[in-house]
Coordinates of C-alpha atoms and ligand atoms in Angstrom, one line a residue:
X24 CA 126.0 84.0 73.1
X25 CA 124.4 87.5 74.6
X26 CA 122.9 89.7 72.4
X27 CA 124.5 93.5 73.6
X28 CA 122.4 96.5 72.5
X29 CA 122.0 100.1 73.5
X30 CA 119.2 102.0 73.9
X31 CA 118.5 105.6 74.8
X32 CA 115.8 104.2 76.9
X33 CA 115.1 101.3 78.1
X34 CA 111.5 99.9 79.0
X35 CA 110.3 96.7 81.0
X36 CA 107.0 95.8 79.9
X37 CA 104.2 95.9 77.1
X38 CA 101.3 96.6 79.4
X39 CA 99.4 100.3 78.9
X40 CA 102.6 102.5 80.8
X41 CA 105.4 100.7 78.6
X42 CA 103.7 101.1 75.3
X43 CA 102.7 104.7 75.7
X44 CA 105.6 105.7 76.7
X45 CA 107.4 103.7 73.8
X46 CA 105.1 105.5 71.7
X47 CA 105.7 108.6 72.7
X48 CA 109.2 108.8 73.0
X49 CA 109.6 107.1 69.7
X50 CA 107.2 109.3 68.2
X51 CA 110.2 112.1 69.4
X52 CA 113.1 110.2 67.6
X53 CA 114.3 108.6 71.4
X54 CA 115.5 105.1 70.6
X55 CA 113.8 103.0 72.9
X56 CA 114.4 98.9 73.4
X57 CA 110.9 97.8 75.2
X58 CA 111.2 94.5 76.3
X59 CA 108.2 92.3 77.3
X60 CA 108.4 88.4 78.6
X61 CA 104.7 87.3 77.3
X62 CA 104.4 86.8 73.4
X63 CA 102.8 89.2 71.7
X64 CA 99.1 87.1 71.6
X65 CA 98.9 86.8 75.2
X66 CA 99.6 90.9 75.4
X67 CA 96.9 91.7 72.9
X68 CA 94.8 89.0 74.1
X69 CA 94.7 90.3 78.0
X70 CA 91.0 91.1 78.9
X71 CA 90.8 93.7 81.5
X72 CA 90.0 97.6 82.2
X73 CA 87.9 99.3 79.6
X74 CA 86.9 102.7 80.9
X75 CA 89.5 105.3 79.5
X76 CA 88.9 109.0 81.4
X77 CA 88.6 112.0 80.1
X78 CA 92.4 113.2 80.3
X79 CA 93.8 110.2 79.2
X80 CA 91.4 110.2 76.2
X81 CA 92.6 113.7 75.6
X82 CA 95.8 113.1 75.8
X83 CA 96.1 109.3 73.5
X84 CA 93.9 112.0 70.9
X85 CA 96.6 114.8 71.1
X86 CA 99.6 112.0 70.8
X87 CA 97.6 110.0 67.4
X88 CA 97.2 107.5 69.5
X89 CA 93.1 107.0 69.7
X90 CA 92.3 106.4 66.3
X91 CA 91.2 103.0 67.1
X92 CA 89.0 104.3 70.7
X93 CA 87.5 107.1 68.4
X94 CA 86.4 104.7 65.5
X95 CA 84.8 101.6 68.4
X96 CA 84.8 103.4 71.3
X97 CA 81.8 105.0 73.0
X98 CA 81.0 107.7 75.3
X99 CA 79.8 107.1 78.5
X100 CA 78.6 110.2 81.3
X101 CA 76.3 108.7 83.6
X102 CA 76.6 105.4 86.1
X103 CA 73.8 104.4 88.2
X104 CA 73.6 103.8 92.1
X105 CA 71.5 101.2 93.6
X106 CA 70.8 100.8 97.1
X107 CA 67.5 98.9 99.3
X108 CA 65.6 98.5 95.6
X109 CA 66.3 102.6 94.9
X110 CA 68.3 103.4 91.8
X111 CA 70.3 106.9 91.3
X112 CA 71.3 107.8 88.4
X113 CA 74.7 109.9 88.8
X114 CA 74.9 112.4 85.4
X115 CA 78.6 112.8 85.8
X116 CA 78.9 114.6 82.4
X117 CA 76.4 117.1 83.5
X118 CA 78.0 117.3 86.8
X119 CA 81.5 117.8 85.6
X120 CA 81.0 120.0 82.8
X121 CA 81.3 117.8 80.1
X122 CA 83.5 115.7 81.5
X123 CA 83.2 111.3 80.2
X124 CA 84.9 108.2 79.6
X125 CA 85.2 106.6 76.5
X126 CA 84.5 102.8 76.9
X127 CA 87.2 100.9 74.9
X128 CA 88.5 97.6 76.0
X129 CA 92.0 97.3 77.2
X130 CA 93.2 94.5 74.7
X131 CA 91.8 97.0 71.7
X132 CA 94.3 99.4 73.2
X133 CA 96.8 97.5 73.7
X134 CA 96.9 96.0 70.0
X135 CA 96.6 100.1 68.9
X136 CA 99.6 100.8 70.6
X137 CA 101.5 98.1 69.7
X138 CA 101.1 98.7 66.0
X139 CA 101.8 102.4 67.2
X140 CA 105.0 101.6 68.6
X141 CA 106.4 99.7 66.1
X142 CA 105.2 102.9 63.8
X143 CA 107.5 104.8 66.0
X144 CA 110.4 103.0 66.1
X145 CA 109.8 101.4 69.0
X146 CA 108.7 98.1 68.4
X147 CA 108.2 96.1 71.8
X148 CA 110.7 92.5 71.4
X149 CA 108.5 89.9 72.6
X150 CA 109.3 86.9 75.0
X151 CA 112.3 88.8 76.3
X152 CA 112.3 88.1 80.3
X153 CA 114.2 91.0 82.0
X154 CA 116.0 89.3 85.2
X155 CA 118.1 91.9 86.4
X156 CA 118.4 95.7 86.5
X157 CA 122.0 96.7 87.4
X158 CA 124.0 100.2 87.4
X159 CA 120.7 101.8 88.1
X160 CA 122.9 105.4 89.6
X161 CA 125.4 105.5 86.1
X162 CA 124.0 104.0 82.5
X163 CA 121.4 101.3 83.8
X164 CA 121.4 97.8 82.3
X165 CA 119.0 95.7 81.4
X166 CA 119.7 91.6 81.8
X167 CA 117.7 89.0 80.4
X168 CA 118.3 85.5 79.0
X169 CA 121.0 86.1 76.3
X170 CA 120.6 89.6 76.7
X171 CA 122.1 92.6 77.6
X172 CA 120.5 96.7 77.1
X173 CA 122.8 99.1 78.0
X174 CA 120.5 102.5 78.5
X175 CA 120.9 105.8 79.6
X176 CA 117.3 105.5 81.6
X177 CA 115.0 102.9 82.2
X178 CA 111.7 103.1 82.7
X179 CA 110.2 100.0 84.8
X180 CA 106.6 99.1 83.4
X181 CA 106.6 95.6 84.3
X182 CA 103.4 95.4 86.8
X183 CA 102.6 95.0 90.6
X184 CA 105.5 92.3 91.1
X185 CA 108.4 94.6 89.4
X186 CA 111.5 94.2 89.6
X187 CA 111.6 97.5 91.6
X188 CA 110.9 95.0 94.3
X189 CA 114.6 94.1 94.5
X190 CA 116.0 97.2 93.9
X191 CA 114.2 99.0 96.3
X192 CA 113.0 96.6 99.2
X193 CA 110.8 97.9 101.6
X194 CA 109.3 101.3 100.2
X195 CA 105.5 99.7 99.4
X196 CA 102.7 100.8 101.9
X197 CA 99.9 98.6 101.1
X198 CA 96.5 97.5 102.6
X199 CA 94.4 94.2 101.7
X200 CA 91.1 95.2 101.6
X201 CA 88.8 92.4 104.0
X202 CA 87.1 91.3 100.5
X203 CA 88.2 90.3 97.4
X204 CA 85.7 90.5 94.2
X205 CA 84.6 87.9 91.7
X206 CA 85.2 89.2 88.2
X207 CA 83.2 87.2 85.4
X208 CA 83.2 88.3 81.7
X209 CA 79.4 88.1 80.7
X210 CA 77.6 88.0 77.7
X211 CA 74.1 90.2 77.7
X212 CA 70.8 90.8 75.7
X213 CA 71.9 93.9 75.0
X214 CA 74.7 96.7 75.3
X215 CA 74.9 97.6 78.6
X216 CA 74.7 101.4 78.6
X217 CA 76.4 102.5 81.8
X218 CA 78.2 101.6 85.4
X219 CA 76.0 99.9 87.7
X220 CA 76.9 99.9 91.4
X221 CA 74.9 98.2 93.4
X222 CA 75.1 97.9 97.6
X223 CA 73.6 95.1 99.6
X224 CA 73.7 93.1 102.7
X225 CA 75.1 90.7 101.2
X226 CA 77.9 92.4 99.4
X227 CA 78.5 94.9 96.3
X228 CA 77.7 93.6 93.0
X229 CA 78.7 95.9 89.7
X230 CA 78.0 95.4 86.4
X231 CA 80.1 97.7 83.7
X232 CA 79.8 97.9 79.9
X233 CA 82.4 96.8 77.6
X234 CA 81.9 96.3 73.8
X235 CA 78.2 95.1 71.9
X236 CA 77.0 92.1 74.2
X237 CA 79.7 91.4 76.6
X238 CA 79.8 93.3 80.1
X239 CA 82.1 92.7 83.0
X240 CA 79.7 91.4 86.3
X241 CA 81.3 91.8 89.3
X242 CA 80.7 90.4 92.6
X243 CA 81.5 90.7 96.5
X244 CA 83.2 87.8 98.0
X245 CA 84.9 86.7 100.6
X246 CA 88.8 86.8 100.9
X247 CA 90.9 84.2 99.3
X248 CA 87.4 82.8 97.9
X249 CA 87.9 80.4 94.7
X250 CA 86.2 81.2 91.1
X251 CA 85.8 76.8 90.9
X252 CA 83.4 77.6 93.7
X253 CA 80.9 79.3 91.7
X254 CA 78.6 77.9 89.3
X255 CA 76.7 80.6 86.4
X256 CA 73.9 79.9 87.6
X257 CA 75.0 81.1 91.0
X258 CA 76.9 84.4 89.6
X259 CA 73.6 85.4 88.0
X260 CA 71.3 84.5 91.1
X261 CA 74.2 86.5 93.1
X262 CA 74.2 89.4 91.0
X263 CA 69.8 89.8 90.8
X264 CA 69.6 89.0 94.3
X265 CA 72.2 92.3 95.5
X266 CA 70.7 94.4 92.2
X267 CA 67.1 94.0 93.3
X268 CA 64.4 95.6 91.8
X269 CA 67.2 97.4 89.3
X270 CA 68.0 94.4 87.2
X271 CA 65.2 94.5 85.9
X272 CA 65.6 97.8 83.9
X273 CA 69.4 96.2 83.0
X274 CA 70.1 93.8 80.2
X275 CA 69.8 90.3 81.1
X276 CA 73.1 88.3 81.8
X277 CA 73.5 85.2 80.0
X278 CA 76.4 82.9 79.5
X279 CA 79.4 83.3 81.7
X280 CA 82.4 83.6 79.2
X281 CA 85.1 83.7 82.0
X282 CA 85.7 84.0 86.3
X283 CA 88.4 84.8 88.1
X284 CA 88.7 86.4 91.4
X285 CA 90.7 89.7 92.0
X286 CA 92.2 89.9 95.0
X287 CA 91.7 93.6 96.8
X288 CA 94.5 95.5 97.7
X289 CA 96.0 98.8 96.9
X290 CA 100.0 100.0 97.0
X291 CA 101.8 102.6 96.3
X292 CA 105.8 102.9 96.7
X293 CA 107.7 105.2 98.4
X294 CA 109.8 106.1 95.4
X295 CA 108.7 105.8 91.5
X296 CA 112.5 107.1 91.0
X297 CA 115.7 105.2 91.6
X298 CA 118.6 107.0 90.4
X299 CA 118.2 106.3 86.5
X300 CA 115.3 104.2 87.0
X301 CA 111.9 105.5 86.9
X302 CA 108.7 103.5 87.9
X303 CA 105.7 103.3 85.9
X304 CA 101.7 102.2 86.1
X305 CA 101.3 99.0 88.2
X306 CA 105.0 99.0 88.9
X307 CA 104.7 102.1 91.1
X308 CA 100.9 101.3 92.7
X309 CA 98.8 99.1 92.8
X310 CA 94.6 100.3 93.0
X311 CA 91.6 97.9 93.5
X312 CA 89.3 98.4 90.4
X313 CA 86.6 100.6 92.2
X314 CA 86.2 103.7 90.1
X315 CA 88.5 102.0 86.9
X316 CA 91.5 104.1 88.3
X317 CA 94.5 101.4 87.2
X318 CA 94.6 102.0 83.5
X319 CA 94.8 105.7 83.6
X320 CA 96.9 105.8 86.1
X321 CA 99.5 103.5 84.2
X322 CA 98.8 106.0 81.1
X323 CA 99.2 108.9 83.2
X324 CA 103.0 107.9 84.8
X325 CA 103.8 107.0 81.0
X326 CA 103.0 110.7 80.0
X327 CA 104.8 111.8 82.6
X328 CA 107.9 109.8 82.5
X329 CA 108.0 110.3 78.8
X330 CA 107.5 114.4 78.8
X331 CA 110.6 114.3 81.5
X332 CA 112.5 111.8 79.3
X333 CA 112.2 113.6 75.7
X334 CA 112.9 117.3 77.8
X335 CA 116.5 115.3 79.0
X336 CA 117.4 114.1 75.8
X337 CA 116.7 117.2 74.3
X338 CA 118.1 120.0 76.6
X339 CA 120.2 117.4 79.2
X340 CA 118.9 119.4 81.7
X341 CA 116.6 116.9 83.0
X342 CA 114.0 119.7 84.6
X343 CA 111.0 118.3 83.9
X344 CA 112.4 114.9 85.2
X345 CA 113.4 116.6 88.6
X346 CA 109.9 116.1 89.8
X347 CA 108.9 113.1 88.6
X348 CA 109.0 110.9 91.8
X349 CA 107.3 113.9 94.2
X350 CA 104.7 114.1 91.3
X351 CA 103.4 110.7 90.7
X352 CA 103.7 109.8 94.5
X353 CA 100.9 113.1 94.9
X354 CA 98.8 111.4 92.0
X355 CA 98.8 108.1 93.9
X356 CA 97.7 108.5 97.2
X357 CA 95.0 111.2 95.6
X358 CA 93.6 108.5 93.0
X359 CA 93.8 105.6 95.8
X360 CA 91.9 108.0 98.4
X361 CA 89.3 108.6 95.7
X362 CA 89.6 104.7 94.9
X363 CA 89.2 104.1 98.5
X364 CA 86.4 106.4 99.1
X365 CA 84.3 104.8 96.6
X366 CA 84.9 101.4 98.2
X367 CA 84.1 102.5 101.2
X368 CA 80.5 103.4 100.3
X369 CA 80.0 100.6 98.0
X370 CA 80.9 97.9 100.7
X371 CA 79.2 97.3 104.2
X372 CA 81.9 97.5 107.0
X373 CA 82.6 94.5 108.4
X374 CA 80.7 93.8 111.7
X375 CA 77.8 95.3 109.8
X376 CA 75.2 93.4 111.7
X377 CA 72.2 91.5 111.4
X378 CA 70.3 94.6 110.8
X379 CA 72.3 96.7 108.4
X380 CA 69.4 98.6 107.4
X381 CA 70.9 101.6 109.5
X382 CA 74.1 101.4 107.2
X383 CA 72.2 101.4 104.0
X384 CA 69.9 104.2 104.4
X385 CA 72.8 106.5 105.2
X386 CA 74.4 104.8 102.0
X387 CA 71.7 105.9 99.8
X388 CA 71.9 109.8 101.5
X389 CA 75.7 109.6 100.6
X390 CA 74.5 108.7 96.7
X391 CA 71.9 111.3 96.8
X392 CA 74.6 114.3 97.5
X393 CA 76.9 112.6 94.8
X394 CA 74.2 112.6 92.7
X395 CA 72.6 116.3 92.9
X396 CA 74.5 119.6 91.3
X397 CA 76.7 121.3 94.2
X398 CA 79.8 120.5 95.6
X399 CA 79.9 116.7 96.4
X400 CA 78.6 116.0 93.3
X401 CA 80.8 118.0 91.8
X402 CA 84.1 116.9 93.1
X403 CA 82.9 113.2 92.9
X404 CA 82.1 113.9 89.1
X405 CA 85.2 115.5 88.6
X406 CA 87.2 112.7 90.0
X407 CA 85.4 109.8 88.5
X408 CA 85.6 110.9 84.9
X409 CA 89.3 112.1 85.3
X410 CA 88.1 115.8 83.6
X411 CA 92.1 117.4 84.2
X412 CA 94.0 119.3 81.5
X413 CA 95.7 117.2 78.7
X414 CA 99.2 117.7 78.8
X415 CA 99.8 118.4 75.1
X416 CA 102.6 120.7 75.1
X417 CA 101.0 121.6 71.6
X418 CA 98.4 122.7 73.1
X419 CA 94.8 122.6 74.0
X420 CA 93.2 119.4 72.0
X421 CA 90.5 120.1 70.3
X422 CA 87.1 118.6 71.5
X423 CA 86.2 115.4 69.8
X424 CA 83.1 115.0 67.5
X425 CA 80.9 113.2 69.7
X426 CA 81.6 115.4 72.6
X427 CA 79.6 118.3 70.8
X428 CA 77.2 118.0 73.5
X429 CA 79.9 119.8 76.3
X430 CA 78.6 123.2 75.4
X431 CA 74.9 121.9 76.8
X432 CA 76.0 120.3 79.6
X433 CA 78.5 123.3 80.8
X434 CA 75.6 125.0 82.6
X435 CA 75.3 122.4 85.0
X436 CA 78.7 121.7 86.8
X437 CA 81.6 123.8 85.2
X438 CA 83.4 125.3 88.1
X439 CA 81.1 123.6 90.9
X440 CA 84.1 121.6 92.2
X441 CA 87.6 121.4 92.4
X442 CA 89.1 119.9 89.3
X443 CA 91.8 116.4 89.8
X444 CA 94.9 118.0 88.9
X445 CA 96.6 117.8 85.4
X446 CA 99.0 114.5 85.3
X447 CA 101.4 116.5 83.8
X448 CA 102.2 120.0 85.1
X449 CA 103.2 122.9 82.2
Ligands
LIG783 N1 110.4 91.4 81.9 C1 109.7 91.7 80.9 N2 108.4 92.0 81.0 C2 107.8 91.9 82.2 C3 108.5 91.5 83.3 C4 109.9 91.3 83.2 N3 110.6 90.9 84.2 N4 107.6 91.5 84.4 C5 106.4 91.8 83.9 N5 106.5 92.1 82.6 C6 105.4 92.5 81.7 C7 104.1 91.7 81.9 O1 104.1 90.5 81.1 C8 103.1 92.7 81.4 O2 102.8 92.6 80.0 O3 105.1 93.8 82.1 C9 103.7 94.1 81.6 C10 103.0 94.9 82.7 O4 101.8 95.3 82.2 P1 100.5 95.6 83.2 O5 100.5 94.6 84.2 O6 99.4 95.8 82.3 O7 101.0 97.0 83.9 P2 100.8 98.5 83.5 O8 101.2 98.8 82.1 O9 101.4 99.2 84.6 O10 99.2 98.7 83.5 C11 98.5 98.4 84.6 O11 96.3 98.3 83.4 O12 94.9 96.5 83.3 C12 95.1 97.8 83.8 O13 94.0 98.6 85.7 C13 95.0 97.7 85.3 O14 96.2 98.9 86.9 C14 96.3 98.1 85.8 C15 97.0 98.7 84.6

């Protein structure tokens, strides 16, 4: 027998993009049916991002939605650039004004905002595969196993193999990078206090804090390279080796809690709108992890899709919908060219050489200029810690406790560089 339900909208997907936007719609009084195929353990368990920018901290603030971030989180403004044994620190609060992430793992998040969005109204229904999208130009449905959403908009959250892929064939541009990185969950002496990227000939190696003693380690590796292949004891030899004289001053990596291998490659569709059906987060593009761009990203189309959304439902005009597509397209290809610029200097090019000396030295003079107060360092800054404008229609959010410290830092980079636009225009 098939379950038949209606929905005002309809959302594919628990990851970050389908539960902020359930959140925030539901939080509106728009009756949303989120459906997500994993149970709701394997959602909440998922280890991955953990650096939340500015904006998007902003903004989860302005919607309730941080409490949890705000209580465990912490603030991070600085990352450190390591190159032939020289470290640089980068003072990207200073540089941007003020601007910082909050470090706050994914999983944390997601469990917030699942509780959130069953506060709303919009609790997500578990193990409910979505197969099919159909009608996607009238009133969209969704079709799972025994199940059938009839909505008046869907919004399609549901990760880099969506079903956008069917519905719209043929609209992805996307590039696999000539390297893939190893990704190992770490446990360490002590919190790890910062971002640490670190170039070598042999390949990049980073190192980025999550909660208390656990860090993520990351590592250079060849394409299509297995995670069988490597032993612990050759992830922490990899990873002193390419940080040099600098892991020293880090915390020391002990047991290796979990390795898996990302494969590098970044997409963006064509479209993130088709008729009725609008794409969200991974769904719509696809980034490599350089500069931690995915999550926000994903949180940024949810803010997005769910401002147009509420302003349909309320007026039926659908204005602030008009632009959705054109919008989160321009937010795409900027965030994967800043993505892509930070790859570039933290990888040798291929063909580097025997002698790549040549190549490093001018890597460290790029990190010095991103490092120093002026423009480079300024836009990088900007860019990195995501400083734009919260799109609170309530207004300006107010500045959080621990980020007393803006007023200080102001001096040094407030109006040195152009701001990352807003993800959500006014
Ligand atoms: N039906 C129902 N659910 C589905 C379907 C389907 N057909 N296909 C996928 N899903 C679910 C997945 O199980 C997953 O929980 O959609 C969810 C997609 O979540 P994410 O992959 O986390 O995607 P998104 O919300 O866009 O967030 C992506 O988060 O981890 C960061 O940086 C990373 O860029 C990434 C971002």
């Amino acid at each position: 027998m098939t379950l038949r339900l209606s929905a005002q909208v309809g959302v594919v997907g628990a990851g970050p993009a389908g539960l902020v936007a359930a959140c925030v719609l539901g939080a509106a009084g728009v009756d949303v049916c989120l459906l997500e195929k994993d149970s709701r353990r394997d959602v909440e368990e998922r280890a991955r991002a953990g650096l939340i920018e500015h904006r998007v901290a902003e903004y989860l603030e302005g919607r309730g939605l941080a409490d949890g971030m705000l209580a465990d989180g912490v603030r991070h403004a600085w990352c450190d650039m390591v190159c032939e044994g020289h470290r640089l620190r980068i003072d990207y609060g200073a540089l941007s004004g003020g601007a910082a992430h909050w470090v706050y793992p994914q999983q944390s998040l997601v469990r917030d905002l699942v509780a959130r969005a069953a506060a709303a109204g919009s609790p997500p229904r578990f193990g409910r595969r979505v197969r099919a999208v159909t009608d996607v130009d009238d009133r969209p449905r969704l079709l799972g196993d025994g199940l059938e959403v009839v909505c008046d908009y869907v919004l399609c959250c549901d990760g880099p193999h969506s079903l956008a892929d069917s519905l719209s064939p043929g609209t992805a541009r996307a590039f696999r990078y000539p390297y893939d990185w190893l990704t190992a969950l770490v446990a360490v002496d002590r919190p790890v206090e910062g971002v640490t990227y670190a170039v070598h000939a042999d390949g990049f190696a980073g190192l980025m804090p999550r909660t208390g003693h656990r860090a993520r380690l990351y590592l250079q590796v060849p394409c299509e390279d297995r995670a069988e292949r490597w032993t612990p004891d050759g992830i922490r030899a990899a990873f002193r080796a390419r940080a040099g004289a600098a892991a020293d001053g880090l915390p020391a990596v002990g047991e290796i809690l979990d390795v898996g291998m990302l494969r590098m490659r970044g997409m963006v569709r064509d479209r993130a709108r088709l008729g009725r059906v609008l794409l969200a987060g991974d769904a719509a593009h696809v980034l490599t992890p350089s500069g931690a761009k995915g999550l926000n990203l994903a949180v940024a189309d949810a803010a997005d899709a769910a401002r147009g959304l509420i302003s349909w439902f309320r007026d039926g005009t659908g204005a602030d919908l008009a632009g959705y597509a054109r919008r989160r397209a321009t937010e795409a290809w900027q965030v994967q060219e800043f993505a892509d610029r930070l790859l570039t200097l933290l990888h040798l090019p291929e063909g580097a050489g025997s002698d790549p000396r040549f190549l490093l030295r001018l890597r460290r003079e790029r990190m010095r200029h991103l490092g120093r107060p002026g423009p480079q360092g300024a836009e990088f800054a900007h860019w990195y810690a995501g400083s734009g404008r919260a799109p609170d229609p309530r207004g300006p959010v107010g500045v959080p406790a621990r980020m007393t410290d803006r007023a200080e830092l102001s001096g040094h980079g407030e109006g040195n560089g152009p701001h990352p636009p807003p993800f959500v225009p006014h």
